[in-house]
């Protein structure tokens, strides 16, 4: 089930309520709440987009179950230590005492508390203890981001053993999909028409409906390409242009070179992101920015760049920092400009004032990307917009274009016919995604990098014609107002792209008398441009080049490209550019 919120409610309702304390529920929360109590189920899975307000909704259910006497205790299970404290703070604001410091060695907690908050790892270490606590009193279990229960077999087995006797279980997730076949405990799977088992949510509320309701912010993605040069361990000097078709190895190395703090690419992108943050702050004075880094060393280097750019220190949060939770909370309550984090802010952490992000990590799984972008989408008032800067990498561009796609967790997936299984490849590449954990090092030395503005992605469309960093064309998009409705964003992006294209045509026309090309040169130039656009469309859609050319010919008419006139090729160029600005 999916829903659009009742139109008579304020889209940002409740307006600026403290986290977890809203006196009334948003329309989707009320609908899910009503459905829950109509069914009175033992298990109930709610899938709601990050930023929609799952915590407020779950705590309202908990309060109602306590008042009815259905339960007498609550256990909240979270992925991280920080989220334990965040849940306890939210529960305290609605009169439910939760102990976030409960340790397995304690066995019991103070009678001042209605329940405890624990991590999935904590449960897996001593499931018998948590089972005994669950059996001792009628208990509600709230699973925050339940998909984490499938992270390891021991976690899943521990969760099942500990909480099988629970009176009620409420499962929450913003991203239920996983790349493996580990079943998620207490989640229902049903067989589809292809013989695969898919997770079934009792209530779903995706990013698309939430955006239409004003519950979450619209997100524009600003993609940057650029020239990369590096030296391999063998001493070979290589170069590539990020944003053009590359082999897998070229793309991997060019991407890592771009993120290397010793190069200019990341510094130029952070400068652009800081200019964007300044613009956003004109309408959202406390707006903050977040750089998501791959490892500890680069996080600290990025913070030094930000100090040089802004003249202010950036808050750095590392995954092994015992004071990380305190730092996140302080940043959330401050008006500081920038936070740099390694995974600590990838999921569930609530900093509503985050409006600008830099995706400066090589982690590219759909799950991580969705969680990371989820840090920027929580709406506080009507019109707030989020901006995320990222490298022009096909994987990331595809994920950005699929923001509104809802996914289920699928079991018994068949491997592709070529024998390459995505989940096995992901496991093999995990070392590269997390060098701070596994000691991976760059397989080359970065020599030189530079950034170029590529395009903007929004609502499945692509806008912009490419430009130098610091150019007027780039400023057209960096300077977008920080307060815009989704339809206003799309209208403004289309207008700015149209203006840029008109200016380029005018410039080309003015230069034509001096640089008139011979007919064969003109056709060759147009073919190169069209082939480049077809390559970019291939990366976005997965369609073979030949199929794209056939679609263009069918739409525009005319002969095959080898016999097409310059005017016919230009028509196809214009058509594929129009495709890129529309949802497809």
XYZ file of C-alpha atoms in Angstrom:
584
model
C 0.000 0.000 0.000
C 1.192 3.484 -0.788
C -0.578 6.765 -0.181
C -0.607 10.456 -0.849
C -1.245 12.477 2.283
C -4.560 14.210 2.762
C -4.522 17.439 0.796
C -6.147 19.457 3.557
C -3.162 19.027 5.862
C -0.220 21.399 5.710
C 2.462 19.711 3.561
C 5.137 20.343 6.193
C 2.791 19.442 9.042
C 3.636 19.369 11.937
C 5.611 22.562 11.345
C 9.112 22.484 12.902
C 8.089 20.083 15.672
C 10.988 18.820 17.764
C 12.194 15.416 16.604
C 9.862 12.673 17.851
C 7.550 15.084 19.671
C 4.918 16.091 17.117
C 1.540 16.546 18.896
C -0.314 15.248 15.843
C 0.634 12.861 13.112
C 1.286 13.642 9.487
C -1.305 12.231 7.119
C 0.768 9.167 6.175
C 1.617 8.485 9.837
C -2.055 8.682 10.808
C -3.064 6.356 7.988
C -0.407 3.798 8.932
C -1.315 4.164 12.628
C -5.010 3.557 11.883
C -4.185 0.543 9.715
C -2.058 -0.925 12.496
C -4.840 -0.735 15.063
C -7.476 -2.001 12.648
C -5.409 -5.137 12.163
C -3.892 -5.480 15.665
C -1.033 -7.558 14.187
C 1.823 -9.192 16.032
C 4.227 -8.104 13.262
C 3.936 -4.948 11.176
C 6.514 -3.757 8.611
C 6.450 -0.067 7.718
C 8.619 1.095 4.817
C 8.868 4.892 4.743
C 11.384 7.041 2.925
C 14.213 8.536 5.021
C 13.081 11.777 6.610
C 9.371 10.893 6.569
C 9.086 10.559 10.365
C 9.219 6.841 11.219
C 10.332 7.518 14.796
C 7.377 9.744 15.660
C 5.014 7.181 14.155
C 6.521 4.207 16.024
C 6.553 6.039 19.357
C 2.895 6.929 18.923
C 2.087 3.241 18.441
C 4.156 2.418 21.523
C 2.322 5.027 23.598
C -1.064 3.691 22.508
C -0.127 0.072 23.236
C 1.123 1.074 26.708
C -2.037 3.031 27.481
C -4.221 0.087 26.418
C -2.217 -2.323 28.554
C -1.298 -4.460 25.550
C 2.387 -4.127 26.470
C 4.302 -3.209 29.598
C 7.846 -2.873 28.218
C 9.642 -1.724 25.077
C 12.905 -2.791 23.463
C 14.245 -0.641 20.618
C 16.869 -2.286 18.387
C 19.081 0.007 16.284
C 22.086 -0.358 13.946
C 24.405 1.991 15.915
C 25.221 3.257 19.390
C 24.385 6.820 18.377
C 20.868 5.860 17.332
C 20.235 4.272 20.730
C 20.664 7.676 22.361
C 18.694 9.425 19.640
C 15.730 7.087 20.184
C 15.970 7.537 23.945
C 15.909 11.339 23.564
C 12.872 11.175 21.284
C 11.030 8.736 23.557
C 11.733 10.908 26.603
C 10.016 13.852 24.918
C 6.770 11.878 24.714
C 6.994 10.510 28.257
C 8.533 7.090 27.586
C 11.698 6.346 29.573
C 14.240 4.371 27.507
C 17.673 3.363 28.819
C 20.215 3.808 25.993
C 23.161 2.750 28.166
C 21.873 -0.746 28.952
C 24.667 -3.329 28.828
C 24.337 -7.091 28.489
C 26.344 -7.477 31.683
C 23.638 -5.647 33.658
C 20.859 -8.096 32.972
C 18.210 -5.628 34.170
C 17.694 -1.885 34.140
C 16.222 0.679 36.535
C 12.467 0.561 37.173
C 12.434 4.224 36.118
C 12.648 3.003 32.530
C 9.869 1.511 30.432
C 12.433 -0.164 28.228
C 15.889 -0.215 26.711
C 17.602 0.623 23.438
C 20.153 -1.902 22.171
C 22.040 -2.598 18.946
C 21.668 -5.589 16.634
C 25.244 -6.566 17.470
C 24.483 -6.367 21.195
C 21.517 -8.708 20.805
C 23.578 -11.176 18.762
C 26.194 -11.354 21.564
C 23.683 -12.598 24.166
C 20.313 -13.509 22.626
C 19.295 -15.674 25.606
C 19.481 -12.650 27.925
C 17.239 -10.582 25.671
C 14.835 -13.493 25.260
C 14.516 -13.779 29.029
C 13.827 -10.027 29.298
C 11.237 -10.293 26.513
C 9.491 -13.204 28.218
C 9.463 -11.505 31.627
C 6.987 -8.784 30.561
C 4.635 -8.192 27.655
C 7.077 -6.440 25.331
C 6.927 -4.387 22.150
C 10.042 -4.660 19.974
C 10.745 -1.723 17.642
C 13.276 -2.663 14.980
C 14.902 0.462 13.550
C 16.155 -0.191 9.993
C 15.196 -3.868 10.235
C 17.190 -4.781 7.124
C 20.302 -4.672 9.325
C 19.113 -7.831 11.050
C 20.242 -9.616 7.881
C 23.751 -8.124 7.902
C 25.183 -11.327 9.356
C 23.741 -14.767 9.998
C 24.564 -14.424 13.704
C 22.629 -11.154 13.860
C 19.567 -12.656 12.216
C 19.688 -15.805 14.349
C 20.183 -13.730 17.499
C 17.249 -11.451 16.713
C 14.962 -14.425 16.028
C 15.951 -16.185 19.240
C 15.737 -13.081 21.418
C 12.446 -11.648 20.209
C 10.383 -14.613 19.036
C 8.311 -14.463 22.299
C 7.532 -10.720 21.933
C 3.921 -9.618 22.299
C 4.241 -7.146 19.423
C 6.946 -6.325 16.869
C 7.080 -3.176 14.720
C 9.650 -3.203 11.931
C 10.806 0.066 10.382
C 12.988 0.730 7.365
C 13.578 3.381 4.768
C 15.550 1.035 2.512
C 14.341 -2.581 2.789
C 16.323 -3.922 -0.143
C 19.537 -5.910 0.298
C 21.992 -7.279 -2.252
C 22.210 -10.695 -0.606
C 19.852 -13.589 0.114
C 19.928 -13.290 3.904
C 16.256 -13.284 4.983
C 15.261 -10.453 7.313
C 13.759 -11.841 10.547
C 10.003 -11.387 11.102
C 9.538 -10.012 7.556
C 6.981 -11.727 5.311
C 8.093 -12.919 1.874
C 5.710 -13.838 -0.925
C 6.503 -15.554 -4.204
C 6.123 -13.427 -7.310
C 5.290 -14.551 -10.829
C 8.946 -15.356 -11.541
C 9.366 -17.738 -8.625
C 11.280 -15.198 -6.531
C 10.376 -14.345 -2.951
C 9.873 -10.624 -2.297
C 9.536 -8.835 1.013
C 6.021 -7.565 1.684
C 5.442 -4.340 3.586
C 2.251 -3.767 5.543
C 2.494 -0.065 4.763
C 4.751 1.782 2.295
C 5.387 5.483 1.845
C 7.976 6.246 -0.836
C 10.033 9.309 -1.666
C 7.785 10.273 -4.601
C 4.555 10.521 -2.563
C 6.456 12.141 0.321
C 7.837 14.771 -2.063
C 4.361 15.471 -3.433
C 3.076 15.857 0.128
C 5.870 18.238 1.129
C 7.035 15.819 3.826
C 10.545 15.631 2.310
C 12.670 18.097 0.372
C 13.316 17.942 -3.352
C 16.938 17.017 -4.070
C 18.999 18.315 -6.961
C 22.225 16.476 -7.776
C 25.087 18.546 -9.181
C 27.465 16.258 -11.065
C 31.090 17.163 -11.806
C 33.394 15.610 -14.378
C 37.009 16.568 -15.051
C 40.495 15.544 -16.154
C 42.387 12.991 -14.024
C 46.049 11.977 -14.280
C 47.743 9.339 -12.139
C 50.793 7.083 -12.004
C 50.423 3.336 -11.415
C 52.681 1.260 -9.193
C 54.404 0.080 -12.366
C 55.309 3.692 -13.128
C 52.902 4.132 -16.037
C 51.295 7.555 -16.330
C 47.615 7.392 -17.260
C 44.874 9.952 -17.842
C 41.112 9.862 -18.226
C 38.174 12.239 -18.312
C 35.579 11.505 -15.649
C 32.114 11.607 -17.154
C 33.090 9.998 -20.491
C 32.749 6.282 -21.343
C 35.566 4.428 -19.549
C 36.512 0.835 -18.841
C 35.767 -0.445 -15.353
C 39.434 -0.111 -14.297
C 39.778 3.377 -15.794
C 36.604 4.536 -14.076
C 37.656 3.118 -10.721
C 41.051 4.809 -10.825
C 39.759 8.118 -12.215
C 37.083 8.173 -9.493
C 39.636 7.557 -6.762
C 41.924 10.213 -8.211
C 39.036 12.688 -8.116
C 38.444 11.980 -4.417
C 42.139 12.188 -3.526
C 42.551 15.234 -1.244
C 45.949 15.937 -2.827
C 44.260 16.795 -6.139
C 42.295 19.871 -7.164
C 39.041 18.095 -8.146
C 37.697 17.585 -4.633
C 38.858 21.031 -3.514
C 37.085 22.696 -6.456
C 33.897 20.716 -5.838
C 33.902 21.620 -2.137
C 34.392 25.279 -3.085
C 31.338 25.007 -5.358
C 29.377 23.259 -2.588
C 30.286 26.002 -0.131
C 29.101 28.647 -2.614
C 25.858 26.699 -2.873
C 25.573 26.596 0.923
C 25.989 30.381 1.067
C 23.148 30.764 -1.433
C 20.913 28.343 0.469
C 21.553 30.232 3.709
C 19.904 33.312 2.234
C 16.590 31.517 2.697
C 17.566 28.932 5.327
C 19.902 30.783 7.726
C 20.978 27.723 9.737
C 21.542 25.439 6.711
C 24.487 23.092 7.117
C 26.609 20.969 4.808
C 27.900 17.404 5.062
C 30.874 15.809 3.287
C 30.654 12.006 3.298
C 34.206 10.672 3.160
C 35.563 7.198 2.464
C 38.049 6.901 5.343
C 39.511 8.684 8.346
C 42.616 10.125 6.690
C 40.726 11.712 3.804
C 38.032 13.009 6.181
C 40.646 14.972 8.106
C 42.206 16.227 4.851
C 38.785 17.360 3.602
C 38.268 19.257 6.852
C 41.541 21.102 6.254
C 40.347 22.038 2.755
C 37.090 23.380 4.207
C 38.970 25.490 6.746
C 41.000 27.034 3.920
C 37.848 27.603 1.846
C 35.593 29.014 4.580
C 37.974 30.287 7.264
C 36.019 28.152 9.740
C 36.764 24.766 11.231
C 34.617 21.796 10.194
C 33.281 19.197 12.636
C 34.856 15.812 11.904
C 33.025 12.642 12.993
C 34.851 9.316 12.675
C 33.372 5.860 13.127
C 35.743 4.939 15.981
C 35.395 8.265 17.830
C 33.861 7.693 21.310
C 32.597 11.280 21.277
C 30.925 10.975 17.872
C 27.355 11.115 19.188
C 28.079 14.238 21.188
C 29.698 15.918 18.174
C 26.728 15.102 15.935
C 24.277 16.462 18.483
C 26.295 19.652 18.969
C 26.514 20.203 15.217
C 22.767 19.595 14.825
C 22.013 22.302 17.387
C 24.596 24.810 16.104
C 24.782 27.040 13.043
C 28.208 25.757 11.954
C 28.659 25.372 8.221
C 30.263 21.959 7.638
C 30.360 18.436 9.023
C 32.720 15.767 7.628
C 31.859 12.172 8.450
C 32.853 8.593 7.704
C 29.669 6.474 7.694
C 28.511 7.879 11.057
C 25.871 9.975 9.317
C 24.913 7.481 6.616
C 21.714 6.256 8.220
C 19.107 7.258 10.760
C 21.024 10.205 12.198
C 18.773 13.236 12.304
C 20.230 16.659 11.462
C 17.289 18.452 9.823
C 19.323 21.540 8.909
C 21.561 19.606 6.494
C 20.772 21.072 3.067
C 24.003 20.636 1.066
C 26.045 17.466 0.668
C 29.231 16.304 -1.044
C 29.224 12.597 -1.881
C 32.988 12.087 -1.617
C 33.099 8.338 -1.086
C 33.768 5.401 -3.392
C 30.941 3.414 -1.789
C 28.313 3.020 -4.482
C 25.796 0.406 -3.345
C 22.131 1.431 -3.754
C 21.536 0.918 -0.037
C 24.349 3.222 1.096
C 23.495 5.857 -1.504
C 19.841 5.942 -0.446
C 20.792 6.174 3.232
C 23.330 8.925 2.575
C 20.941 11.035 0.503
C 18.324 10.450 3.186
C 20.334 12.719 5.501
C 19.358 15.737 3.378
C 15.679 15.205 2.642
C 13.952 15.885 5.973
C 11.684 18.917 5.461
C 11.110 21.443 8.229
C 9.090 23.991 6.329
C 7.603 24.432 2.906
C 10.028 25.059 0.065
C 13.347 23.889 1.528
C 15.524 22.225 -1.110
C 18.543 19.915 -0.792
C 21.624 19.906 -3.044
C 24.051 16.972 -3.320
C 27.356 17.271 -5.220
C 28.781 14.078 -6.713
C 31.255 12.838 -9.324
C 29.982 12.043 -12.836
C 30.100 8.288 -12.350
C 27.491 6.178 -14.187
C 26.561 4.174 -11.076
C 25.901 7.291 -9.014
C 24.129 9.059 -11.881
C 21.818 6.089 -12.249
C 21.058 5.997 -8.526
C 20.376 9.735 -8.505
C 17.959 9.338 -11.408
C 16.138 6.530 -9.555
C 15.443 8.401 -6.336
C 11.745 7.582 -6.501
C 12.106 3.881 -7.311
C 10.791 1.629 -4.534
C 12.581 -1.672 -4.031
C 11.786 -4.865 -2.157
C 14.183 -7.392 -0.693
C 14.320 -10.342 -3.093
C 15.361 -13.862 -2.092
C 16.530 -16.705 -4.366
C 17.734 -14.290 -7.030
C 19.011 -16.058 -10.123
C 22.591 -15.143 -11.102
C 22.977 -13.437 -14.493
C 23.586 -15.720 -17.458
C 27.191 -14.575 -17.647
C 27.789 -16.031 -14.191
C 28.567 -12.682 -12.599
C 26.569 -12.238 -9.411
C 26.174 -8.643 -8.200
C 26.215 -9.588 -4.522
C 29.455 -11.567 -4.908
C 31.029 -8.695 -6.830
C 29.915 -6.306 -4.113
C 31.528 -8.503 -1.464
C 34.721 -8.695 -3.505
C 34.802 -4.901 -3.847
C 33.890 -4.153 -0.253
C 37.554 -3.744 0.631
C 37.805 -0.900 -1.867
C 34.702 0.754 -0.441
C 36.022 0.832 3.118
C 39.789 1.379 3.142
C 39.744 2.695 6.712
C 38.440 -0.656 7.924
C 40.370 -3.069 5.747
C 43.616 -1.240 5.073
C 43.172 -0.841 1.322
C 45.389 1.739 -0.351
C 45.115 3.626 -3.610
C 46.797 1.513 -6.310
C 48.370 4.590 -7.844
C 49.702 8.059 -7.184
C 47.493 10.989 -8.121
C 49.391 13.460 -10.270
C 46.836 16.045 -11.348
C 43.065 16.458 -11.178
C 40.659 19.220 -12.142
C 36.879 19.562 -11.950
C 34.385 20.589 -14.614
C 30.700 21.190 -14.013
C 28.811 18.486 -15.907
C 25.052 18.664 -15.293
C 22.217 18.778 -12.779
C 19.923 15.812 -12.149
C 16.415 16.315 -10.784
C 13.208 14.284 -10.867
C 14.568 11.857 -13.465
C 15.717 14.670 -15.790
C 19.151 16.057 -16.635
C 19.902 19.761 -17.083
C 22.937 21.854 -18.004
C 25.351 21.894 -20.893
C 28.681 21.505 -19.090
C 30.911 24.365 -18.031
C 34.146 25.348 -16.348
C 34.187 25.638 -12.555
C 33.478 29.230 -11.591
C 31.836 30.058 -14.905
C 28.549 31.903 -15.317
C 26.969 28.678 -16.617
C 27.861 26.834 -13.398
C 26.607 29.756 -11.296
C 23.224 29.487 -13.057
C 22.693 26.253 -11.111
C 24.719 26.891 -7.943
C 22.790 30.121 -7.510
C 19.341 28.510 -7.506
C 17.255 29.863 -4.602
C 17.333 27.659 -1.496
C 13.554 27.844 -1.086
C 11.654 26.376 -4.037
C 8.705 24.056 -4.549
C 9.439 20.906 -6.624
C 7.526 22.207 -9.652
C 9.387 25.528 -9.390
C 12.710 23.645 -9.337
C 11.862 21.809 -12.559
C 10.608 24.963 -14.280
C 13.691 26.964 -13.318
C 16.089 24.193 -14.351
C 14.439 23.894 -17.763
C 14.581 27.657 -18.277
C 18.255 27.897 -17.327
C 19.182 25.027 -19.602
C 17.202 26.590 -22.454
C 18.955 29.929 -21.902
C 22.367 28.235 -21.930
C 21.633 26.338 -25.140
C 20.389 29.522 -26.828
C 23.537 31.382 -25.755
C 25.761 28.621 -27.126
C 23.904 28.602 -30.456
C 24.249 32.381 -30.650
C 27.964 32.171 -29.892
C 28.450 29.430 -32.473
C 26.581 31.505 -35.056
C 28.737 34.564 -34.315
C 31.929 32.538 -34.711
C 30.781 30.733 -37.841
C 32.165 33.237 -40.413
C 35.642 32.886 -38.914
C 35.580 29.119 -38.354
C 33.254 27.735 -41.028
C 33.786 23.996 -41.344
C 33.774 22.077 -44.565
C 30.600 19.953 -44.940
C 32.423 16.694 -44.201
C 34.036 18.266 -41.108
C 30.707 19.599 -39.872
C 29.012 16.203 -40.258
C 31.916 14.450 -38.523
C 31.713 16.926 -35.625
C 27.962 16.422 -35.268
C 28.343 12.630 -35.379
C 30.914 12.801 -32.577
C 28.551 14.929 -30.488
C 25.631 12.580 -31.111
C 27.696 9.484 -30.316
C 28.843 11.063 -27.058
C 25.239 11.773 -26.058
C 24.223 8.239 -27.024
C 27.030 6.913 -24.824
C 25.794 8.999 -21.885
C 22.216 7.777 -22.493
C 23.533 4.202 -22.551
C 25.107 4.711 -19.113
C 21.851 6.129 -17.798
C 19.394 3.587 -19.249
C 21.451 0.485 -20.020
C 20.055 0.455 -23.587
C 22.535 -0.654 -26.275
C 23.885 2.106 -28.511
C 22.203 0.595 -31.574
C 18.805 0.587 -29.893
C 19.211 4.256 -28.922
C 20.186 5.229 -32.485
C 17.179 3.275 -33.801
C 14.841 5.042 -31.347
C 16.182 8.424 -32.444
C 15.772 7.582 -36.117
C 12.234 6.289 -35.508
C 11.325 9.459 -33.583
C 12.972 12.012 -35.871
C 12.766 10.203 -39.200
C 15.472 10.165 -41.840
C 18.052 7.616 -43.032
C 20.717 5.776 -40.999
C 23.355 8.065 -39.499
C 25.862 7.227 -42.235
C 23.541 8.836 -44.818
C 22.010 11.524 -42.551
C 22.468 15.213 -43.332
C 23.896 17.683 -40.813
C 20.388 19.009 -40.196
C 19.035 15.506 -39.499
C 21.883 14.703 -37.107
C 21.331 17.993 -35.286
C 17.648 17.107 -34.936
C 18.601 13.823 -33.244
C 21.014 15.669 -30.960
C 18.231 18.031 -29.917
C 15.863 15.090 -29.364
C 18.203 13.120 -27.087
C 18.849 16.295 -25.082
C 15.080 16.651 -24.640
C 14.899 13.051 -23.438
C 17.490 13.876 -20.797
C 15.340 16.666 -19.352
C 12.230 14.526 -19.032
C 11.290 11.693 -16.666
C 11.843 8.440 -18.548
